[in-house]
Amino acid sequence: MQFEVFTLLPEVFPSYLETSIIKRARERGLINVRVHNIRDYTHDKHHMTDDTPYGGGGGMVMKPEPVFEAIETVLRLNPPQTPAEPASIVPIILLTPQGRVFDQSIAQELSQYPRMVLLCGRYEGIDERIREHLVTDEISIGDYVLTGGELPALILIDAIARLLPEVLGDPTGAQDDSHAMGLLEYPHYTRPPEFRGWKAPDVLLSGDHAKIEKWRREQALLRTFNKRPDMLEKTELTKIDLKFIESLKSGSKR
Ligand code: ADE
């Protein structure tokens, strides 16, 4: 997976990309992140990337020319790795609070692409022509406003990378994650079996895998029921799950 990041603040990225699982994924060639400085694609004396808004008002607006030139240059100079793939199927994603709100299913969807562009907005906004004629998708990481798209871009890279085969050491990978199954994940315990008088559930030490599976499924349902009941509406549930949820509603298992 090739990420092409376009930003005015390239210095934000290395520390995170050189850490832990993301670092190893890069070293193993499972992901490649290239960070491009939009300012390198300016041609005026002052390397201007922003300007005052037409019509007046506060703040500055990101100029279209350097953004177009940066992305067009990189996509043309480095054709996608799959030879038959047209450049047009490389999504050009603008990080913006106006985008569709990022979640696990969007991470799954984006993990299918071999290559993508992440464009980090800054200042008060971007010239609308970038949005209309260059960008193919807009993503927000939540209903709040940050100073720029750099942290959102790192969040996308992290969430997408860990879904790629082999990035996580565990062979079951990301399949049990909270949200992956449409439920919050069950609770985890490790040694010691008792800590300050608080015991790990006996079932987890029983060695009975069927019982453990059942307990984990019920815990995931219980957690989701208590913390994120909205998720239960959208998740595929078995008859046994539904029966368990009915028992929660009637108060017998809470
Ligand atoms: N840029 C500023 N705020 C943002 C948000 N919430 N999501 C994505 N990009 C942003």
mmCIF file with all atom_site columns, N, CA and C and ligand atoms in Angstrom, residues 94-98 121 139-150 152, ligand 1:
data_model
loop_
_atom_site.group_PDB
_atom_site.id
_atom_site.type_symbol
_atom_site.label_atom_id
_atom_site.label_alt_id
_atom_site.label_comp_id
_atom_site.label_asym_id
_atom_site.label_entity_id
_atom_site.label_seq_id
_atom_site.pdbx_PDB_ins_code
_atom_site.Cartn_x
_atom_site.Cartn_y
_atom_site.Cartn_z
_atom_site.occupancy
_atom_site.B_iso_or_equiv
_atom_site.pdbx_formal_charge
_atom_site.auth_seq_id
_atom_site.auth_comp_id
_atom_site.auth_asym_id
_atom_site.auth_atom_id
_atom_site.pdbx_PDB_model_num
ATOM   1  N N  . LEU A 1 94  ? -9.235  14.371 0.448  1.00 0.00 ? 94  LEU A N  1
ATOM   2  C CA . LEU A 1 94  ? -9.015  15.594 1.229  1.00 0.00 ? 94  LEU A CA 1
ATOM   3  C C  . LEU A 1 94  ? -9.456  15.346 2.666  1.00 0.00 ? 94  LEU A C  1
ATOM   4  N N  . LEU A 1 95  ? -8.569  15.636 3.621  1.00 0.00 ? 95  LEU A N  1
ATOM   5  C CA . LEU A 1 95  ? -8.949  15.553 5.027  1.00 0.00 ? 95  LEU A CA 1
ATOM   6  C C  . LEU A 1 95  ? -9.595  16.869 5.420  1.00 0.00 ? 95  LEU A C  1
ATOM   7  N N  . THR A 1 96  ? -10.835 16.800 5.813  1.00 0.00 ? 96  THR A N  1
ATOM   8  C CA . THR A 1 96  ? -11.604 18.019 6.102  1.00 0.00 ? 96  THR A CA 1
ATOM   9  C C  . THR A 1 96  ? -12.772 17.679 7.029  1.00 0.00 ? 96  THR A C  1
ATOM   10 N N  . PRO A 1 97  ? -13.121 18.608 7.926  1.00 0.00 ? 97  PRO A N  1
ATOM   11 C CA . PRO A 1 97  ? -14.284 18.344 8.785  1.00 0.00 ? 97  PRO A CA 1
ATOM   12 C C  . PRO A 1 97  ? -15.592 18.247 7.996  1.00 0.00 ? 97  PRO A C  1
ATOM   13 N N  . GLN A 1 98  ? -15.562 18.583 6.701  1.00 0.00 ? 98  GLN A N  1
ATOM   14 C CA . GLN A 1 98  ? -16.784 18.475 5.883  1.00 0.00 ? 98  GLN A CA 1
ATOM   15 C C  . GLN A 1 98  ? -16.942 17.106 5.239  1.00 0.00 ? 98  GLN A C  1
ATOM   16 N N  . GLY A 1 121 ? -5.449  19.685 4.451  1.00 0.00 ? 121 GLY A N  1
ATOM   17 C CA . GLY A 1 121 ? -5.809  21.104 4.386  1.00 0.00 ? 121 GLY A CA 1
ATOM   18 C C  . GLY A 1 121 ? -5.181  21.849 5.561  1.00 0.00 ? 121 GLY A C  1
ATOM   19 N N  . ILE A 1 139 ? -12.761 13.156 3.693  1.00 0.00 ? 139 ILE A N  1
ATOM   20 C CA . ILE A 1 139 ? -12.949 12.397 4.930  1.00 0.00 ? 139 ILE A CA 1
ATOM   21 C C  . ILE A 1 139 ? -12.676 13.291 6.136  1.00 0.00 ? 139 ILE A C  1
ATOM   22 N N  . SER A 1 140 ? -13.573 13.144 7.132  1.00 0.00 ? 140 SER A N  1
ATOM   23 C CA . SER A 1 140 ? -13.421 13.815 8.424  1.00 0.00 ? 140 SER A CA 1
ATOM   24 C C  . SER A 1 140 ? -13.149 12.730 9.458  1.00 0.00 ? 140 SER A C  1
ATOM   25 N N  . ILE A 1 141 ? -12.352 13.042 10.479 1.00 0.00 ? 141 ILE A N  1
ATOM   26 C CA . ILE A 1 141 ? -12.171 12.031 11.530 1.00 0.00 ? 141 ILE A CA 1
ATOM   27 C C  . ILE A 1 141 ? -13.132 12.261 12.694 1.00 0.00 ? 141 ILE A C  1
ATOM   28 N N  . GLY A 1 142 ? -14.026 13.214 12.584 1.00 0.00 ? 142 GLY A N  1
ATOM   29 C CA . GLY A 1 142 ? -15.013 13.414 13.640 1.00 0.00 ? 142 GLY A CA 1
ATOM   30 C C  . GLY A 1 142 ? -15.526 14.841 13.611 1.00 0.00 ? 142 GLY A C  1
ATOM   31 N N  . ASP A 1 143 ? -16.604 15.050 14.333 1.00 0.00 ? 143 ASP A N  1
ATOM   32 C CA . ASP A 1 143 ? -17.263 16.352 14.292 1.00 0.00 ? 143 ASP A CA 1
ATOM   33 C C  . ASP A 1 143 ? -16.614 17.350 15.243 1.00 0.00 ? 143 ASP A C  1
ATOM   34 N N  . TYR A 1 144 ? -15.386 17.710 14.926 1.00 0.00 ? 144 TYR A N  1
ATOM   35 C CA . TYR A 1 144 ? -14.654 18.750 15.636 1.00 0.00 ? 144 TYR A CA 1
ATOM   36 C C  . TYR A 1 144 ? -13.633 19.290 14.647 1.00 0.00 ? 144 TYR A C  1
ATOM   37 N N  . VAL A 1 145 ? -13.099 20.471 14.924 1.00 0.00 ? 145 VAL A N  1
ATOM   38 C CA . VAL A 1 145 ? -12.224 21.106 13.935 1.00 0.00 ? 145 VAL A CA 1
ATOM   39 C C  . VAL A 1 145 ? -10.794 21.191 14.473 1.00 0.00 ? 145 VAL A C  1
ATOM   40 N N  . LEU A 1 146 ? -9.873  20.647 13.688 1.00 0.00 ? 146 LEU A N  1
ATOM   41 C CA . LEU A 1 146 ? -8.451  20.695 14.031 1.00 0.00 ? 146 LEU A CA 1
ATOM   42 C C  . LEU A 1 146 ? -7.789  21.818 13.233 1.00 0.00 ? 146 LEU A C  1
ATOM   43 N N  . THR A 1 147 ? -6.510  22.060 13.510 1.00 0.00 ? 147 THR A N  1
ATOM   44 C CA . THR A 1 147 ? -5.818  23.138 12.784 1.00 0.00 ? 147 THR A CA 1
ATOM   45 C C  . THR A 1 147 ? -5.389  22.688 11.394 1.00 0.00 ? 147 THR A C  1
ATOM   46 N N  . GLY A 1 148 ? -5.437  21.391 11.127 1.00 0.00 ? 148 GLY A N  1
ATOM   47 C CA . GLY A 1 148 ? -5.061  20.923 9.790  1.00 0.00 ? 148 GLY A CA 1
ATOM   48 C C  . GLY A 1 148 ? -5.329  19.439 9.643  1.00 0.00 ? 148 GLY A C  1
ATOM   49 N N  . GLY A 1 149 ? -5.076  18.928 8.454  1.00 0.00 ? 149 GLY A N  1
ATOM   50 C CA . GLY A 1 149 ? -5.398  17.523 8.162  1.00 0.00 ? 149 GLY A CA 1
ATOM   51 C C  . GLY A 1 149 ? -4.273  16.544 8.461  1.00 0.00 ? 149 GLY A C  1
ATOM   52 N N  . GLU A 1 150 ? -3.188  17.011 9.105  1.00 0.00 ? 150 GLU A N  1
ATOM   53 C CA . GLU A 1 150 ? -2.039  16.120 9.299  1.00 0.00 ? 150 GLU A CA 1
ATOM   54 C C  . GLU A 1 150 ? -2.349  14.977 10.274 1.00 0.00 ? 150 GLU A C  1
ATOM   55 N N  . PRO A 1 152 ? -5.349  13.839 11.130 1.00 0.00 ? 152 PRO A N  1
ATOM   56 C CA . PRO A 1 152 ? -6.291  12.931 10.453 1.00 0.00 ? 152 PRO A CA 1
ATOM   57 C C  . PRO A 1 152 ? -5.605  12.018 9.431  1.00 0.00 ? 152 PRO A C  1
HETATM 58 N N1 . ADE B 2 .   ? -9.085  19.110 9.366  1.00 0.00 ? 1   ADE B N1 1
HETATM 59 C C1 . ADE B 2 .   ? -9.529  19.867 10.380 1.00 0.00 ? 1   ADE B C1 1
HETATM 60 N N2 . ADE B 2 .   ? -10.397 19.210 11.139 1.00 0.00 ? 1   ADE B N2 1
HETATM 61 C C2 . ADE B 2 .   ? -10.523 17.968 10.595 1.00 0.00 ? 1   ADE B C2 1
HETATM 62 C C3 . ADE B 2 .   ? -11.291 16.827 10.915 1.00 0.00 ? 1   ADE B C3 1
HETATM 63 N N3 . ADE B 2 .   ? -12.122 16.783 11.969 1.00 0.00 ? 1   ADE B N3 1
HETATM 64 N N4 . ADE B 2 .   ? -11.168 15.733 10.137 1.00 0.00 ? 1   ADE B N4 1
HETATM 65 C C4 . ADE B 2 .   ? -10.358 15.757 9.052  1.00 0.00 ? 1   ADE B C4 1
HETATM 66 N N5 . ADE B 2 .   ? -9.621  16.808 8.704  1.00 0.00 ? 1   ADE B N5 1
HETATM 67 C C5 . ADE B 2 .   ? -9.694  17.912 9.459  1.00 0.00 ? 1   ADE B C5 1
#
